[in-house]
GROMACS .gro file of C-alpha atoms in nm:
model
  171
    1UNK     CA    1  -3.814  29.679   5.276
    2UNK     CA    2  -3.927  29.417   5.503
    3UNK     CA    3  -4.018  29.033   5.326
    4UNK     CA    4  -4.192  28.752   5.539
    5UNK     CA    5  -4.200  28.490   5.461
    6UNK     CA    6  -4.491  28.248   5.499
    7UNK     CA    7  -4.875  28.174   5.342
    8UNK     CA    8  -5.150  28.422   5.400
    9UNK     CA    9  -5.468  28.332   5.526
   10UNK     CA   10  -5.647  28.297   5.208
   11UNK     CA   11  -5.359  28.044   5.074
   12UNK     CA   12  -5.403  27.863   5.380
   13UNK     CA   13  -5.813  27.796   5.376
   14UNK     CA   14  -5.783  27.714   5.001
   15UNK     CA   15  -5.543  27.445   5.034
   16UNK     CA   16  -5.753  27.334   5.338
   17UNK     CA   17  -6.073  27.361   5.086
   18UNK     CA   18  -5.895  27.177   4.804
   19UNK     CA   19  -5.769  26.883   5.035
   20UNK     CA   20  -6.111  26.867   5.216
   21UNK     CA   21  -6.281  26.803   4.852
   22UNK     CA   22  -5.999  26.556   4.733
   23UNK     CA   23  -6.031  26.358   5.092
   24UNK     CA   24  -6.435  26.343   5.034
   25UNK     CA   25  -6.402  26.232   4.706
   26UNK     CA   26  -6.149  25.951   4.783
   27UNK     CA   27  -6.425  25.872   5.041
   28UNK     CA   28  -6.676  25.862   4.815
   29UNK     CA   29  -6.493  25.644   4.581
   30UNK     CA   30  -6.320  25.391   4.743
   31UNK     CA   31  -6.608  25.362   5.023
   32UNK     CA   32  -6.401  25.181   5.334
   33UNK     CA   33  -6.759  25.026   5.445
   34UNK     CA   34  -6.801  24.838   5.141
   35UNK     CA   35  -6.394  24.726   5.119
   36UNK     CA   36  -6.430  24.626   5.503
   37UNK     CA   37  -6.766  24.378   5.450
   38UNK     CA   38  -6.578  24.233   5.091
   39UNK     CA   39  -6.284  24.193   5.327
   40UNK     CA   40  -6.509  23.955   5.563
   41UNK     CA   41  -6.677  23.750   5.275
   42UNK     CA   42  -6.286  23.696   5.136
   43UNK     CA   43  -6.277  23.567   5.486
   44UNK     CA   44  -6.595  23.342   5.495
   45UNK     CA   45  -6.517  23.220   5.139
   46UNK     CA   46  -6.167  23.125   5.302
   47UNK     CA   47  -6.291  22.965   5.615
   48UNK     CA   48  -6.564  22.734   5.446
   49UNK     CA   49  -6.297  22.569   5.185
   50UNK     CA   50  -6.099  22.522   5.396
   51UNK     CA   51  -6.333  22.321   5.645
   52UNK     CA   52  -6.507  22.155   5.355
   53UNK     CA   53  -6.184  22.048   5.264
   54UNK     CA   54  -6.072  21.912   5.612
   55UNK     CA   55  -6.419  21.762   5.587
   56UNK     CA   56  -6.374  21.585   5.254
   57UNK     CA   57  -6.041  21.440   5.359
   58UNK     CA   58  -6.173  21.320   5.694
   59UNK     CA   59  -6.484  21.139   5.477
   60UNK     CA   60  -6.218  20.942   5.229
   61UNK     CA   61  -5.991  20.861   5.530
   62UNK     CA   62  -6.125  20.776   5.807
   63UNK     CA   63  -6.250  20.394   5.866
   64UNK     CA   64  -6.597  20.460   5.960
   65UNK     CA   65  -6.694  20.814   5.859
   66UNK     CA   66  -6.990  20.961   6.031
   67UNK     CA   67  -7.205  21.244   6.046
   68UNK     CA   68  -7.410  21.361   6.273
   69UNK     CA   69  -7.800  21.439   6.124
   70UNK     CA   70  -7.802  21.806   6.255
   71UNK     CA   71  -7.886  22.133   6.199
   72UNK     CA   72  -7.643  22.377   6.335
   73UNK     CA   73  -7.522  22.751   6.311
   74UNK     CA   74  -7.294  22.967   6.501
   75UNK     CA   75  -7.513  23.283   6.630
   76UNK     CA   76  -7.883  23.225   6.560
   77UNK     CA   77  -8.117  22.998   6.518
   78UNK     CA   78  -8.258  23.119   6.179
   79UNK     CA   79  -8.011  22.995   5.914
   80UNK     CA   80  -7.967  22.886   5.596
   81UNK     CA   81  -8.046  22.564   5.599
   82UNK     CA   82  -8.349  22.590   5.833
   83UNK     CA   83  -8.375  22.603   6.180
   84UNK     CA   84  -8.072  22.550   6.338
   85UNK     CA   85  -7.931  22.502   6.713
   86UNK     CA   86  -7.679  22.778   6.797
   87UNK     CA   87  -7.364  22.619   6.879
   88UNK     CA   88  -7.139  22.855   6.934
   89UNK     CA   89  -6.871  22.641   7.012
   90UNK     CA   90  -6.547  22.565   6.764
   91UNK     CA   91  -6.395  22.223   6.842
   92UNK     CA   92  -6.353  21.969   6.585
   93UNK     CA   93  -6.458  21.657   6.787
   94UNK     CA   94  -6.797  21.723   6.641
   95UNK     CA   95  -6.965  21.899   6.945
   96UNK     CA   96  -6.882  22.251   6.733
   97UNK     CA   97  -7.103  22.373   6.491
   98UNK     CA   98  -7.015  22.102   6.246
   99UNK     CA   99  -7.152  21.804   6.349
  100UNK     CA  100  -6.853  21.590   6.221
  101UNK     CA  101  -6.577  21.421   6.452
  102UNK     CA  102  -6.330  21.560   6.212
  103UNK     CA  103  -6.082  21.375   6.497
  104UNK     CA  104  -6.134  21.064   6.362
  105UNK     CA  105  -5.968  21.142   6.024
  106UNK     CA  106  -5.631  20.944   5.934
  107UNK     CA  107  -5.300  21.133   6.095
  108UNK     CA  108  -5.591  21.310   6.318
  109UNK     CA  109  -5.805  21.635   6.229
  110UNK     CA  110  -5.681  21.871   5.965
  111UNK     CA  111  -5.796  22.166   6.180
  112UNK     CA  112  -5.747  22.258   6.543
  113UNK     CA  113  -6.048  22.451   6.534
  114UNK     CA  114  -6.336  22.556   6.345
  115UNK     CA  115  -6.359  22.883   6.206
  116UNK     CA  116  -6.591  23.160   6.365
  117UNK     CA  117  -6.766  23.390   6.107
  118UNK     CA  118  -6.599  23.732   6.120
  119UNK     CA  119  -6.934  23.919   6.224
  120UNK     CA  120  -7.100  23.602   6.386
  121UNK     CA  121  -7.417  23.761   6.446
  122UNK     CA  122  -7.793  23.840   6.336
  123UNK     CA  123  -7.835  23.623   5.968
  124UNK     CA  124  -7.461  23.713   5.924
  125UNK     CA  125  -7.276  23.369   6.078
  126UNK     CA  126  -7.182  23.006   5.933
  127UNK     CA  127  -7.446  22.704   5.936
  128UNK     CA  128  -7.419  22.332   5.881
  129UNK     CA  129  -7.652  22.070   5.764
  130UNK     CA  130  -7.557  21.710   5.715
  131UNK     CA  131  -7.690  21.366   5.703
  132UNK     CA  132  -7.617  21.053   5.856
  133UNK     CA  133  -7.794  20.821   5.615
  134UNK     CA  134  -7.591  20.939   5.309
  135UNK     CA  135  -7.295  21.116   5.482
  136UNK     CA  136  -7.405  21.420   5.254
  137UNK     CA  137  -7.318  21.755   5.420
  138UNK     CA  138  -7.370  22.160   5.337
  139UNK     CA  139  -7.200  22.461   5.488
  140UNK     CA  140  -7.374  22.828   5.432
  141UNK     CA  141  -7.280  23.198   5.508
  142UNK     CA  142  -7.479  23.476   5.416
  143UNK     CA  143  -7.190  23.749   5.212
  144UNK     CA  144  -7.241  24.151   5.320
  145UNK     CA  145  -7.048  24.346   5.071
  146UNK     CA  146  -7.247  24.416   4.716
  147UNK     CA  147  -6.951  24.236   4.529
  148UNK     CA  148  -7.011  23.906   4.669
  149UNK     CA  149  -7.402  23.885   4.723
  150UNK     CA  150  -7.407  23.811   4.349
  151UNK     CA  151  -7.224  23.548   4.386
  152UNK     CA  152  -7.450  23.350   4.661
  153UNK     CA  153  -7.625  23.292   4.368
  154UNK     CA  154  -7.396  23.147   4.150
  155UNK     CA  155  -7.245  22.897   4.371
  156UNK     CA  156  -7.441  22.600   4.231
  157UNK     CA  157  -7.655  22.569   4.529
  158UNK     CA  158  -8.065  22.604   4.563
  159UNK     CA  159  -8.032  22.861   4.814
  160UNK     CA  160  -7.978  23.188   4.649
  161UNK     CA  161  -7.945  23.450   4.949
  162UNK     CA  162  -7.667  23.219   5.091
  163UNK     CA  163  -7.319  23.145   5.012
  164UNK     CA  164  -7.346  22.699   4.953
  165UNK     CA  165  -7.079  22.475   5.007
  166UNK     CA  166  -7.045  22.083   5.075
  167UNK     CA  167  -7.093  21.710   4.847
  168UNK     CA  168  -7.446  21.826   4.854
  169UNK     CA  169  -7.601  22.183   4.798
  170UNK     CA  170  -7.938  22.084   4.769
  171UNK     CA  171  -8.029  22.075   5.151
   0.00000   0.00000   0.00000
């Protein structure tokens, strides 16, 4: 009596059928799109403390703090805060999209460059508004994922389809 040894055809397509529903349903579930775009708003969040914080420390240390009265985002003029001019340009001597010589701070600036949105296009990109006259400033991003929409918000400021930070969220 001969034995082989090995998985007939039908064993074969059901554990091909069973694996193809299990990887569709892990799909379906954990929905990479959605983890990807709540992976770049962890990122935005990220990028705009830190610069408001580089920007708070060069406002309480520098001798003569100034900003520049502007209205500027990184891909498009349509923004958060208005109309901005695209200045898609990351240096920290205040020719970047924040209008702040962030140079200028004690010791030097905090940052060696400004951050760059990780999409940086269409309504999805960083903006800056600030004021000379009161050396009041706000930084927006608009958030993809579902998950963080909800909280543009909730983030204190009057703008509630955009992610607000800054001393001021009332621009």
């Amino acid at each position: 009596m001969k034995y082989s040894k090995g998985f007939t055809l039908i064993e074969l397509l059901i554990t091909i059928g069973i694996l193809a529903v299990l990887a569709t349903v892990v799909v379906l579930v954990l929905n990479p799109a959605q983890l990807f775009a709540q992976s770049r708003d962890v990122q935005r969040i990220s990028d705009l403390g830190t610069t408001r914080a580089a920007i708070n420390f060069y406002l309480s240390t520098a001798t003569t703090p100034a900003i520049t009265t502007a209205l500027r985002s990184t891909a498009q003029t349509s923004c958060g805060v208005g109309t901005c001019a695209v200045y898609n340009v990351y240096t920290v001597t205040g020719d970047g999209w924040v209008a702040i010589d962030l140079s200028g701070a004690t010791g030097g600036s905090p940052l060696a460059t400004l951050p760059q949105d990780p999409t940086n296009s269409g309504s999805i990109q960083y903006s800056f508004e600030g004021a000379s006259s009161t050396l009041l400033y706000e930084m927006n991003a608009d958030m993809e994922s579902t998950k963080y929409i909800a909280e543009e918000g909730n983030d204190g400021g009057n703008a509630p389809t955009f992610y607000e930070v800054g001393n001021t969220l009332a621009f």
